[in-house]
Coordinates of C-alpha atoms (C1' of nucleotides) in Angstrom, one line a residue:
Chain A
X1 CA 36.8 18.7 13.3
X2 CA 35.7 15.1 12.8
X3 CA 37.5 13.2 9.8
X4 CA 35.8 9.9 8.6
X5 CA 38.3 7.7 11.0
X6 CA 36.8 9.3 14.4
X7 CA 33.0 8.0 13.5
X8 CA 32.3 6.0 16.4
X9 CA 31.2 2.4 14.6
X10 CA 30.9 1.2 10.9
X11 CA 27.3 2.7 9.5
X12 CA 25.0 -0.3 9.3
X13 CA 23.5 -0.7 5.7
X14 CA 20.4 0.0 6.5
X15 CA 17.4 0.1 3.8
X16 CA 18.1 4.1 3.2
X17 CA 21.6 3.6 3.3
X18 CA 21.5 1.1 0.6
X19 CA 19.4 3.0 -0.9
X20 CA 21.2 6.4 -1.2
X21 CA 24.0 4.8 -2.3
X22 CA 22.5 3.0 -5.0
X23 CA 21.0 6.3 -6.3
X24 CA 23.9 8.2 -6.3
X25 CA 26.0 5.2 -8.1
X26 CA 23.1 5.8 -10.7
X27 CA 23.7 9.4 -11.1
X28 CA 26.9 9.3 -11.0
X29 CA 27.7 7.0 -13.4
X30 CA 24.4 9.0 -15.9
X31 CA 25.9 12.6 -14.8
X32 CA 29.3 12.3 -13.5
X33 CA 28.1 13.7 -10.4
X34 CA 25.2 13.5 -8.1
X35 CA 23.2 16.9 -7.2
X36 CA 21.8 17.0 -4.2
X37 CA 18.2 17.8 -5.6
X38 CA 18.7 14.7 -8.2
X39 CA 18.9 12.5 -5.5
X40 CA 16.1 14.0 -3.4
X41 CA 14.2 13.4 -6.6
X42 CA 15.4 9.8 -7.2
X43 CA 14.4 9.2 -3.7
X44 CA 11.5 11.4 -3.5
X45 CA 12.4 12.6 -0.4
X46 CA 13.4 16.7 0.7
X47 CA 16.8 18.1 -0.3
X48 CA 17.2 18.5 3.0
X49 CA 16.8 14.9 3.9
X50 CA 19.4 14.4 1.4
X51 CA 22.0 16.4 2.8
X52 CA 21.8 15.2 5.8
X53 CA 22.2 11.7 4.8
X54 CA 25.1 12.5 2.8
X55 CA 26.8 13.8 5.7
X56 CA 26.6 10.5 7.6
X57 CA 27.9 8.9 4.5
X58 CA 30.7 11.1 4.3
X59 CA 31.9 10.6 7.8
X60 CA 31.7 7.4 7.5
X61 CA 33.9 7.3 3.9
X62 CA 31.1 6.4 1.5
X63 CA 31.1 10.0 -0.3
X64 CA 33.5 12.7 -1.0
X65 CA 31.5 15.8 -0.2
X66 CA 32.1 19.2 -1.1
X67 CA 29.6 21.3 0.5
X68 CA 27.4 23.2 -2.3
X69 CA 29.6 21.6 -5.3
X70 CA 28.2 17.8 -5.5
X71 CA 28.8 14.3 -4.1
X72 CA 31.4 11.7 -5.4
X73 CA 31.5 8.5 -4.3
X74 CA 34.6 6.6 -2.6
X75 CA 35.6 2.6 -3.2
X76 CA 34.3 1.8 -0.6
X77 CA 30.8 3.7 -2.1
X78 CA 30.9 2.2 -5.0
X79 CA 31.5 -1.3 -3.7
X80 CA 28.3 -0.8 -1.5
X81 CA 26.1 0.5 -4.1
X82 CA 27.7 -2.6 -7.1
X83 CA 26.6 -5.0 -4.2
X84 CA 22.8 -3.8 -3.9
X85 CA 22.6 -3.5 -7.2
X86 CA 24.2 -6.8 -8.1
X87 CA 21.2 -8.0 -5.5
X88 CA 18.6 -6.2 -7.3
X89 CA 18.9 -7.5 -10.7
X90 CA 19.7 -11.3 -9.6
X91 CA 16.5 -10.9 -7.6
X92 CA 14.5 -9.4 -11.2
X93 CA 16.2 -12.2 -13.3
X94 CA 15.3 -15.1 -10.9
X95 CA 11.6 -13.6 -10.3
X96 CA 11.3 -13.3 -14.2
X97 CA 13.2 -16.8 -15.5
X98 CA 11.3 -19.2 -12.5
X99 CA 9.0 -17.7 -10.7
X100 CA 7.1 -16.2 -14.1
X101 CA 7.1 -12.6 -13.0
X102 CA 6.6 -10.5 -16.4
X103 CA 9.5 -8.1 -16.8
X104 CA 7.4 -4.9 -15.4
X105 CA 6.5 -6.1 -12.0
X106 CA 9.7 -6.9 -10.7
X107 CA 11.6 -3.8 -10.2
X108 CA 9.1 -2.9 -6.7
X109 CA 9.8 -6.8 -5.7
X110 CA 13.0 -6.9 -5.9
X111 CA 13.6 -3.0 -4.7
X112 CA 12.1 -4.6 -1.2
X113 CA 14.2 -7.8 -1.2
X114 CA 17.7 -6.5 -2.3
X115 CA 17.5 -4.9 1.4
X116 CA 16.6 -8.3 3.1
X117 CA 18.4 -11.1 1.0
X118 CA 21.6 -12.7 2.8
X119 CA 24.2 -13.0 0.7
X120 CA 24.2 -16.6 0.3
X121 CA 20.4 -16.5 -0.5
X122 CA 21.6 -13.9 -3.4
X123 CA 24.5 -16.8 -5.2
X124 CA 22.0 -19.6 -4.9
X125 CA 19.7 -17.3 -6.5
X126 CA 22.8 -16.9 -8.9
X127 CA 23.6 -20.7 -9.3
X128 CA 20.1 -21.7 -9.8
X129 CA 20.5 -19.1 -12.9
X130 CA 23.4 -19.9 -14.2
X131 CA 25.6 -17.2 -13.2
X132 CA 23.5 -14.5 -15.4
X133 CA 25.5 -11.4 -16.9
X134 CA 22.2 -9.0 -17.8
X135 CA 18.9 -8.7 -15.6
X136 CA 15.3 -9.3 -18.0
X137 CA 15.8 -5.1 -18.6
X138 CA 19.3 -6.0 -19.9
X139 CA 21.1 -3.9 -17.0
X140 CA 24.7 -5.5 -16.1
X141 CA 24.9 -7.8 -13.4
X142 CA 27.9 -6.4 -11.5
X143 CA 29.9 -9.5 -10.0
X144 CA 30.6 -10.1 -6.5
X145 CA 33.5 -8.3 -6.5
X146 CA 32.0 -5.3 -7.9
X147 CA 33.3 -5.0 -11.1
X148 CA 30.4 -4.3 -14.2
X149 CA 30.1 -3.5 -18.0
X150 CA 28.5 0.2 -17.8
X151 CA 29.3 0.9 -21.3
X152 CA 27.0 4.2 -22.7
X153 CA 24.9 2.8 -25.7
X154 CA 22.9 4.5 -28.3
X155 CA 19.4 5.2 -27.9
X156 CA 16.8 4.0 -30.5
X157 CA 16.3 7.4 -31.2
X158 CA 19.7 7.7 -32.5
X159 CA 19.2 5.7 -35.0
X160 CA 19.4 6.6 -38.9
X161 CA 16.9 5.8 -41.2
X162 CA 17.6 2.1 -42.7
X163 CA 19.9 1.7 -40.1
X164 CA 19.6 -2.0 -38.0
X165 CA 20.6 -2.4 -34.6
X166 CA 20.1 -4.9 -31.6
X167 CA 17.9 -3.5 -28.6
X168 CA 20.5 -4.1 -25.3
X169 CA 18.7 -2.4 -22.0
X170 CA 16.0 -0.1 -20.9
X171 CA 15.3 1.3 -17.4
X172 CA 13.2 -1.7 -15.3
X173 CA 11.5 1.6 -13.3
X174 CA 8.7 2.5 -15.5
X175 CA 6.3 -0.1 -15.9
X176 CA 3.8 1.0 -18.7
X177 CA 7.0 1.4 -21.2
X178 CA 7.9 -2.1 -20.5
X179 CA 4.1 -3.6 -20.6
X180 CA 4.0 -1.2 -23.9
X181 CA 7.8 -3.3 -25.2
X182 CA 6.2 -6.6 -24.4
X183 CA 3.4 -5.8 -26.5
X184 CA 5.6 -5.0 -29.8
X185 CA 7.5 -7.5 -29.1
X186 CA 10.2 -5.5 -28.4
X187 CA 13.0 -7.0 -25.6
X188 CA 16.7 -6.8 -25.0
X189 CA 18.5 -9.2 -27.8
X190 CA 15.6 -8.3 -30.5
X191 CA 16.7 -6.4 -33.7
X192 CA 15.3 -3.5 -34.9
X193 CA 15.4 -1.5 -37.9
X194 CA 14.4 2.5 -38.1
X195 CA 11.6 2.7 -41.0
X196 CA 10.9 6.2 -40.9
X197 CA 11.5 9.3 -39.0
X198 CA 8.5 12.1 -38.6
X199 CA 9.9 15.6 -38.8
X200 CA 10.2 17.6 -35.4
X201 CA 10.7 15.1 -32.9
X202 CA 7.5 13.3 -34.3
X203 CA 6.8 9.8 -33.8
X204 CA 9.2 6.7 -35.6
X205 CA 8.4 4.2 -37.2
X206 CA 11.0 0.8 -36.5
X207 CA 10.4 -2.9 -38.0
X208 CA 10.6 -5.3 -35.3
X209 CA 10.9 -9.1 -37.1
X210 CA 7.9 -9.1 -39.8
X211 CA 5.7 -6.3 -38.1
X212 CA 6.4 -2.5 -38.1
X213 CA 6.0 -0.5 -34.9
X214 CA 5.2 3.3 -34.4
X215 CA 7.1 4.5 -31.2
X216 CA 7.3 8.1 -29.6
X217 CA 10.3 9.7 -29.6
X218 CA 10.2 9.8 -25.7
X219 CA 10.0 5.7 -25.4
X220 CA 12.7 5.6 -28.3
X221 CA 15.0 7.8 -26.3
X222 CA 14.8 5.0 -23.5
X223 CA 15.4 2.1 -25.5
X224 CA 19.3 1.8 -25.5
X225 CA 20.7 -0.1 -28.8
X226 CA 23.7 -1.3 -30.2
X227 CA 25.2 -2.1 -33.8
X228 CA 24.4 -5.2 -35.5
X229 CA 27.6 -6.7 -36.0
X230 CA 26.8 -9.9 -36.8
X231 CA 24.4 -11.2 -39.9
X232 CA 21.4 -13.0 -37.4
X233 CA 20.0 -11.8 -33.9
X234 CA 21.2 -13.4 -31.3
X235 CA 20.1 -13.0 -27.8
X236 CA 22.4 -12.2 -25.2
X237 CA 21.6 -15.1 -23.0
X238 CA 19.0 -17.7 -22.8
X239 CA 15.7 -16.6 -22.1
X240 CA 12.1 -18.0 -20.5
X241 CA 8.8 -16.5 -21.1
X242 CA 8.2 -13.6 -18.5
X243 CA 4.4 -14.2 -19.4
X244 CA 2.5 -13.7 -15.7
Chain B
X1 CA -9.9 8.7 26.6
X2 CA -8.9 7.3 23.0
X3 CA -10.7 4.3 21.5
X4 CA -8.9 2.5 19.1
X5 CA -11.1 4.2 16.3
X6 CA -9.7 7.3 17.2
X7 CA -6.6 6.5 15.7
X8 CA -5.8 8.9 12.9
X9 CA -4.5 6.1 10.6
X10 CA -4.3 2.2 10.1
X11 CA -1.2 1.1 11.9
X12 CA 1.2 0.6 9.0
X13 CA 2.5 -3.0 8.9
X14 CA 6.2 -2.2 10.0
X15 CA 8.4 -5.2 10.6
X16 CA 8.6 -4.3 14.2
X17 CA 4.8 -4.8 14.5
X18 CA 4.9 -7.9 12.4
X19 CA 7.3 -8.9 14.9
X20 CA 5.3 -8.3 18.0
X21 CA 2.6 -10.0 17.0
X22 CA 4.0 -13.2 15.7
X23 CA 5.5 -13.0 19.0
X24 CA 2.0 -13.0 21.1
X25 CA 0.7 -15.3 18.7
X26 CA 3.0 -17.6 19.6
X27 CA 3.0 -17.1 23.0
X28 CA -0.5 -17.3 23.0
X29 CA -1.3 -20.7 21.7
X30 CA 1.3 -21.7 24.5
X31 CA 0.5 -20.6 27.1
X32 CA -2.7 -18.8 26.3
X33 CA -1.7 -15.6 27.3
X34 CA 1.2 -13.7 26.5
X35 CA 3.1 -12.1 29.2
X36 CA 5.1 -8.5 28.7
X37 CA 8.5 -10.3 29.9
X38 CA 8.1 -12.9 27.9
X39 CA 7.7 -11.1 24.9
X40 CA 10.5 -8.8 25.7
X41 CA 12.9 -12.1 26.3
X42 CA 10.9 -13.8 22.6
X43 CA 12.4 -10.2 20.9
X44 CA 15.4 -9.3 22.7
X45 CA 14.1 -6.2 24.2
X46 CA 13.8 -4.5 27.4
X47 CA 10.1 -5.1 28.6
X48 CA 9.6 -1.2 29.0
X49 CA 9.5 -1.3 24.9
X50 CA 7.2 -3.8 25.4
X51 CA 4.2 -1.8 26.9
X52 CA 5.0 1.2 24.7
X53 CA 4.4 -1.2 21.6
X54 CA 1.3 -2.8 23.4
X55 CA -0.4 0.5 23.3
X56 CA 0.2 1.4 19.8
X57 CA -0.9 -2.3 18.7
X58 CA -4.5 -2.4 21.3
X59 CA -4.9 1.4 20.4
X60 CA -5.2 0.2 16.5
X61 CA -7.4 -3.0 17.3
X62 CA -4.9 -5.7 17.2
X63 CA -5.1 -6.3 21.1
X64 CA -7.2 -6.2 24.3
X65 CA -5.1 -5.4 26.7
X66 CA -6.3 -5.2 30.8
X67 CA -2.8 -3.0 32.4
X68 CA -1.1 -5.4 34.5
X69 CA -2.8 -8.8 33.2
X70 CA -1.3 -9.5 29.7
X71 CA -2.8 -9.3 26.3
X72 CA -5.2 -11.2 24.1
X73 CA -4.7 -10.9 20.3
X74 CA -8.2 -9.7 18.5
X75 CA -9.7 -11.4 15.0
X76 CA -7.4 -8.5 13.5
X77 CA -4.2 -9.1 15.5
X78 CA -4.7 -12.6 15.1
X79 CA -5.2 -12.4 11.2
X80 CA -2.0 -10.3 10.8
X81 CA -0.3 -12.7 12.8
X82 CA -1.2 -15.7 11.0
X83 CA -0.5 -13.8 7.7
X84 CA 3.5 -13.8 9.0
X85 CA 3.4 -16.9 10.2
X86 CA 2.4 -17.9 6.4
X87 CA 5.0 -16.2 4.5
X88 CA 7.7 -16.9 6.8
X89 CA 6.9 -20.7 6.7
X90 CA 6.3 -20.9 3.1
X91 CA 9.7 -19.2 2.8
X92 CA 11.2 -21.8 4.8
X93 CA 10.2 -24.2 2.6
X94 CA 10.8 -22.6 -0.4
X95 CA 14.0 -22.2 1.0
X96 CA 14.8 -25.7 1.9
X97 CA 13.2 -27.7 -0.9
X98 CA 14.0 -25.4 -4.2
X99 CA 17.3 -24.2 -3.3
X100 CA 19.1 -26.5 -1.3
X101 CA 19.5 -24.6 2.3
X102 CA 20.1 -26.8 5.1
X103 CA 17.1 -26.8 7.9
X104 CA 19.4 -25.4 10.6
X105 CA 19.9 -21.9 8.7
X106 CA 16.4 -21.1 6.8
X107 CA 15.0 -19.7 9.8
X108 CA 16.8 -16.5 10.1
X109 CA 16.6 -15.7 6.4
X110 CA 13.2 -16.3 6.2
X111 CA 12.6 -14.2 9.3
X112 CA 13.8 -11.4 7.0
X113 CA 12.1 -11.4 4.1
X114 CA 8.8 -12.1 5.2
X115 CA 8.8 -8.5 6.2
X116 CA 9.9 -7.9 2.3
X117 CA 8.0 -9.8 0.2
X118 CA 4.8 -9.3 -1.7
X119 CA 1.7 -11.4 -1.0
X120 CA 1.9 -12.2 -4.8
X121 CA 5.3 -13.4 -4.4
X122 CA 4.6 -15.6 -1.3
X123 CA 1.9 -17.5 -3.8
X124 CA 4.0 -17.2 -6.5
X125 CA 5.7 -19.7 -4.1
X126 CA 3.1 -21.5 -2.9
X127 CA 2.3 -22.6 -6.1
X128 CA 5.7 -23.6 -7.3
X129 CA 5.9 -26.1 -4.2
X130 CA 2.3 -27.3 -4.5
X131 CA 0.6 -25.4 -1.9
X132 CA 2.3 -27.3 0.8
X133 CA 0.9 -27.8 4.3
X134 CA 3.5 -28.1 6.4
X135 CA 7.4 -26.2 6.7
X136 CA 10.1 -28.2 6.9
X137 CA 10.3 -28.2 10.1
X138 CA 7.1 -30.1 10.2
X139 CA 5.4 -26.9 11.3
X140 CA 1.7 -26.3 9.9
X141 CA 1.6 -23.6 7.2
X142 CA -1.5 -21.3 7.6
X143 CA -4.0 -20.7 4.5
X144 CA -4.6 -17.7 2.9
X145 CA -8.2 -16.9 4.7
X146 CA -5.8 -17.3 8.3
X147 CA -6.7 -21.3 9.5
X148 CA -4.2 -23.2 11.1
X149 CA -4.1 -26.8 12.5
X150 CA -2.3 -25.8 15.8
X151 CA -3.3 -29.1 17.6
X152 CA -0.6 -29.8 20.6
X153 CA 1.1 -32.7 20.5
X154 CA 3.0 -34.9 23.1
X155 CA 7.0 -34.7 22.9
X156 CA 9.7 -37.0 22.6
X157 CA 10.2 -37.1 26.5
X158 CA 6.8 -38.5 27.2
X159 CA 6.6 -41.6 25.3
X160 CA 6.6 -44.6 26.8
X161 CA 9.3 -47.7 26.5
X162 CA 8.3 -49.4 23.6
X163 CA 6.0 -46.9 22.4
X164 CA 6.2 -46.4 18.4
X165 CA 5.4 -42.8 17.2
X166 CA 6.2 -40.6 14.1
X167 CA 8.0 -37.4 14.4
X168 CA 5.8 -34.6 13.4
X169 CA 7.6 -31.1 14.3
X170 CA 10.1 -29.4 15.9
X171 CA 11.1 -25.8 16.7
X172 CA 12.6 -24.1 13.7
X173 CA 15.0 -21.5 15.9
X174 CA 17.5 -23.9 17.3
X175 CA 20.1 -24.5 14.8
X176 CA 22.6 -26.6 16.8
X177 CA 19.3 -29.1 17.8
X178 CA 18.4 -29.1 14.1
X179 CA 21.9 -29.9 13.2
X180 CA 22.2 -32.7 15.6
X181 CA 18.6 -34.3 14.0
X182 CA 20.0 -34.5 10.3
X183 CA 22.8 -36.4 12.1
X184 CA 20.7 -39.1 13.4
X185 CA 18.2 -38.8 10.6
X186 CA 15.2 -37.8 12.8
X187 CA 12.8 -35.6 10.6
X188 CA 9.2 -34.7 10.7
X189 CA 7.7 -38.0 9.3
X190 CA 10.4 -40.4 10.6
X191 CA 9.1 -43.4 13.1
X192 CA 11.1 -43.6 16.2
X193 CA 10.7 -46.0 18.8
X194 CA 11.6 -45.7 22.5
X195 CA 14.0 -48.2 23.8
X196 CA 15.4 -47.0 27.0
X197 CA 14.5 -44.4 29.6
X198 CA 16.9 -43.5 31.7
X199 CA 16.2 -43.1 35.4
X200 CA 16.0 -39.3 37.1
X201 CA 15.7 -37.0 33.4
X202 CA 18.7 -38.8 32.3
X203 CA 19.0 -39.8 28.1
X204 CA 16.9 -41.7 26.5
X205 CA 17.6 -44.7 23.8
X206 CA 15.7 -44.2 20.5
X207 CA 15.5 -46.5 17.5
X208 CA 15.4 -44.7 14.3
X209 CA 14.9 -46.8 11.5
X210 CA 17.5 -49.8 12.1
X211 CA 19.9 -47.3 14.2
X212 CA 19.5 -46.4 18.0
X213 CA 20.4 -42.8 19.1
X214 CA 21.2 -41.5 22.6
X215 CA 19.5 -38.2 22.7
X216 CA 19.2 -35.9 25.9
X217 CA 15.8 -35.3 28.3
X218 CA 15.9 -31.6 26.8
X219 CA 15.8 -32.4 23.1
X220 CA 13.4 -34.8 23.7
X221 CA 11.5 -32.0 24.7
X222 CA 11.6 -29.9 22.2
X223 CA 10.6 -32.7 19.2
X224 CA 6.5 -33.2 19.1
X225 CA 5.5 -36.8 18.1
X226 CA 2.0 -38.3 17.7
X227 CA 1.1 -41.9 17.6
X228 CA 1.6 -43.7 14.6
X229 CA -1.4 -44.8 13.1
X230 CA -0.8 -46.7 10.7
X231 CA 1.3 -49.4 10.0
X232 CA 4.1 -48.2 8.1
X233 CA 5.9 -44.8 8.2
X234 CA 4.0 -42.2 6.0
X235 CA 6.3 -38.7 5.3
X236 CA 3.7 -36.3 5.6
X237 CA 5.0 -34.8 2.1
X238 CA 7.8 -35.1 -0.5
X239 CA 11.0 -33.9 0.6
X240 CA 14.1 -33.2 -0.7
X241 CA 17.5 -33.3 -0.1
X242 CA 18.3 -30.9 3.0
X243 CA 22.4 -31.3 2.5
X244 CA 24.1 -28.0 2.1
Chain C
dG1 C1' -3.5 -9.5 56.6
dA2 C1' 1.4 -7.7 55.8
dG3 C1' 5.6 -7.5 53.3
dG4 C1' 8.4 -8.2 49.7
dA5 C1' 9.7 -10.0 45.2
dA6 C1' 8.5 -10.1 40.6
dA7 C1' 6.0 -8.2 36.9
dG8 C1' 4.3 -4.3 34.5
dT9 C1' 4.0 0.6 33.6
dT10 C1' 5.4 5.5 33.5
dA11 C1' 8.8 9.1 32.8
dG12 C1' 12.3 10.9 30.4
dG13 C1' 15.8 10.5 26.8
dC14 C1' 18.3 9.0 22.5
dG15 C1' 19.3 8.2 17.4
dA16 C1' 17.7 7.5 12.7
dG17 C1' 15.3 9.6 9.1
dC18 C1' 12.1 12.4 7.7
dC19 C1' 9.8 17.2 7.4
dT20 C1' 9.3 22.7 6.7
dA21 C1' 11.2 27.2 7.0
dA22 C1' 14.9 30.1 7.0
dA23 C1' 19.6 31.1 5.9
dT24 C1' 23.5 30.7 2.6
dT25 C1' 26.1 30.0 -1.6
dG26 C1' 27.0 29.8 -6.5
dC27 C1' 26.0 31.0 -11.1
dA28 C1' 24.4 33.3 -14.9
dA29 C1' 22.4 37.0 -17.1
dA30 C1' 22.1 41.9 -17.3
Chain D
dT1 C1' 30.1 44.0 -11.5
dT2 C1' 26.0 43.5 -9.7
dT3 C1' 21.9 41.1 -8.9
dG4 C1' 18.6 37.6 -8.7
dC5 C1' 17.3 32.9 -8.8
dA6 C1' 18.2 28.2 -8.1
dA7 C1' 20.5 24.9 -5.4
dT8 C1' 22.1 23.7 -1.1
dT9 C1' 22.6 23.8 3.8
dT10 C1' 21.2 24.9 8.6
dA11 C1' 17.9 25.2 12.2
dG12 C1' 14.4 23.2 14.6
dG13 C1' 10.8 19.7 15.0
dC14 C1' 8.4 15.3 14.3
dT15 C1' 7.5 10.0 14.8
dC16 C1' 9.1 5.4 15.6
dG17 C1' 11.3 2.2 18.3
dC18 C1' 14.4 1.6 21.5
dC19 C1' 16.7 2.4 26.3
dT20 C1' 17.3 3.0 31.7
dA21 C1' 15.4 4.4 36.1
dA22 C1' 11.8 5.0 39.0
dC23 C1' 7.2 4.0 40.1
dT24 C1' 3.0 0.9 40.8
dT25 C1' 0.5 -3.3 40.9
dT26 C1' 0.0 -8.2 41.7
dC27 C1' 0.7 -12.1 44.0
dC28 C1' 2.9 -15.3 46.9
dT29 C1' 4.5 -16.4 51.4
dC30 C1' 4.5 -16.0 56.2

DNA sequence: GAGGAAAGTTAGGCGAGCCTAAATTGCAAA
DNA sequence: TTTGCAATTTAGGCTCGCCTAACTTTCCTC
């Protein structure tokens, strides 16, 4: 029998490490719990791959693990997967706001970097930006001592005909929806207002400032919004042009 | 018998090879050769590790390699070399001049992520610090088509009593050296002039600026001068504050 | 020229992460 | 309750990069 205390040293965050834990922070915080196949997929490696890994983590206290039932993760987990994340979207805000990186190339970047960035390279990065609180996709940056606003929003879909709301986040991973956003003009801090509905799941109609957009129902189901509360837009921080 | 177009695939880029061939490089335009040991002492690894890497790298093209007489890099081996050696010293300087590090600690965080960052990043750079020629360190910065100015220089140690000559590089891997230059405000670009010698490798007496500075026969080694040319002292770029 | 030290290479092994193929388990529908 | 499928784990194997130990080669000295 070998509890987590007998593992012969600390498991170096390696690149895969990092990265296993950030993908099961993901699924767990989208699921409740992380199936082994979900994170094969997220990772696009083999289940197998995946359960080995998961063992290692476990030993080493990362993960709870109960074979065949699904992985949770521990503090200590969850602190290691807030800090590569809170790497990951300083890294996309400070590639977007100075170095002109548009919004749908800097997920791969900074997916490289996170792994490599000291952590004093990662709070300059921060300082230069003003200690941001969203990345350019509108994620939460967790601070540094791993505490973050994951509050579940709406998606656009949800919304009611007439009904106005202020776009907050969308996933920085798929790059045509974002080129596809930048086009209608469409960003985190922009309100919207549903137009029309098609019938069976059909395509929706939104008016974004003076234009009106037509959106699938599968982009709209990405787009994550929240109530209007107050009369104007206002954006949630300051924002440069992400032009590149 | 294998050739090296026998090999199924293109040797991928991995940050050990990008490693081992900085590391010849290096060695090479030192020594002109670069011997097993040495690169096993350059990378901290037994010298067994060495040959094993040696064949993978000639195998793919990126070396000749005669058993038992050291390497040569190829056009290849030299290119990817030189590509490193680029992002790592743009990084450096990127490092230094945007975001305030101090000279003595860029190196090791640039060692790191030039293994992580995109060529359109490294330009992305480049362009922000107006596609500078030289690292902070005084260091030449390759161009994109793989050119460098590597022209030897004389050192510190080898200038004459009264001689007047202009900093122009020093090693960027010796932190404690590079701390000990900021103290007495000797920088690629400073003029120094040599006031004392004393006998049987004993310290030598510098003036720097209005200031004299006692500095030991092995630091005066490792700090490349050239004669100064003109009459007044020239920084070979704009530079900013190094204080961190 | 012979001998030995130093340098380099070969042999054999190890861990990390990945794979495929073959069990095993859990769940849901009949 | 059984049965079958999907999810998961185990078994066994691979490559990369590293190691130590044992060997070969080179070269320097006498």
């Amino acid at each position: 029998m070998m509890s987590r205390k007998d593992a012969a040293a600390r498991l170096a965050l390696t690149e895969p490490v990092e990265d296993y834990l950030k993908a099961i922070y993901e699924l767990e915080t989208r699921h409740g719990v992380a199936a082994t196949s979900d994170v094969a997929t997220a990772l696009a490696v083999a289940p197998a791959s995946v359960t080995g890994m998961i063992r290692r983590l476990a030993m080493h206290g990362y993960l709870d693990h109960v074979p065949y039932r699904g992985v949770q993760l521990t503090d200590d987990g969850r602190r290691a997967a807030l800090r590569t994340i809170r790497r990951h979207r300083i890294l996309e805000s400070y590639l977007t706001s100075v170095l002109g990186y548009p919004w749908d190339r800097v997920h791969d970047e900074a997916e490289r970097l996170e792994h490599a960035a000291s952590d004093e390279l990662i709070e300059r990065l921060a300082v230069a930006l003003g200690h941001p609180t969203q990345d350019p996709h509108g994620a939460p940056i967790p601070t540094v001592d791993g505490t973050v606003d994951e509050r579940p929003h709406r998606t656009l879909a949800d919304l009611a005909i007439g009904e106005r709301a202020r776009m907050v986040q969308v996933s920085d991973k798929n790059p045509q929806l974002l080129r596809y956003l930048a086009e209608i003009a469409l960003q985190p801090g922009t309100a919207v207002t549903m137009i029309a509905k098609a019938p069976f799941g059909g395509p929706l109609t939104l008016r974004i400032g003076t234009a009106d957009a037509m959106v699938g129902p599968s982009l709209a189901e990405q787009v994550r919004v929240e109530p209007v509360t107050d009369a104007r837009t206002v954006p949630p921080r300051a924002r440069k042009s992400t032009t590149g």
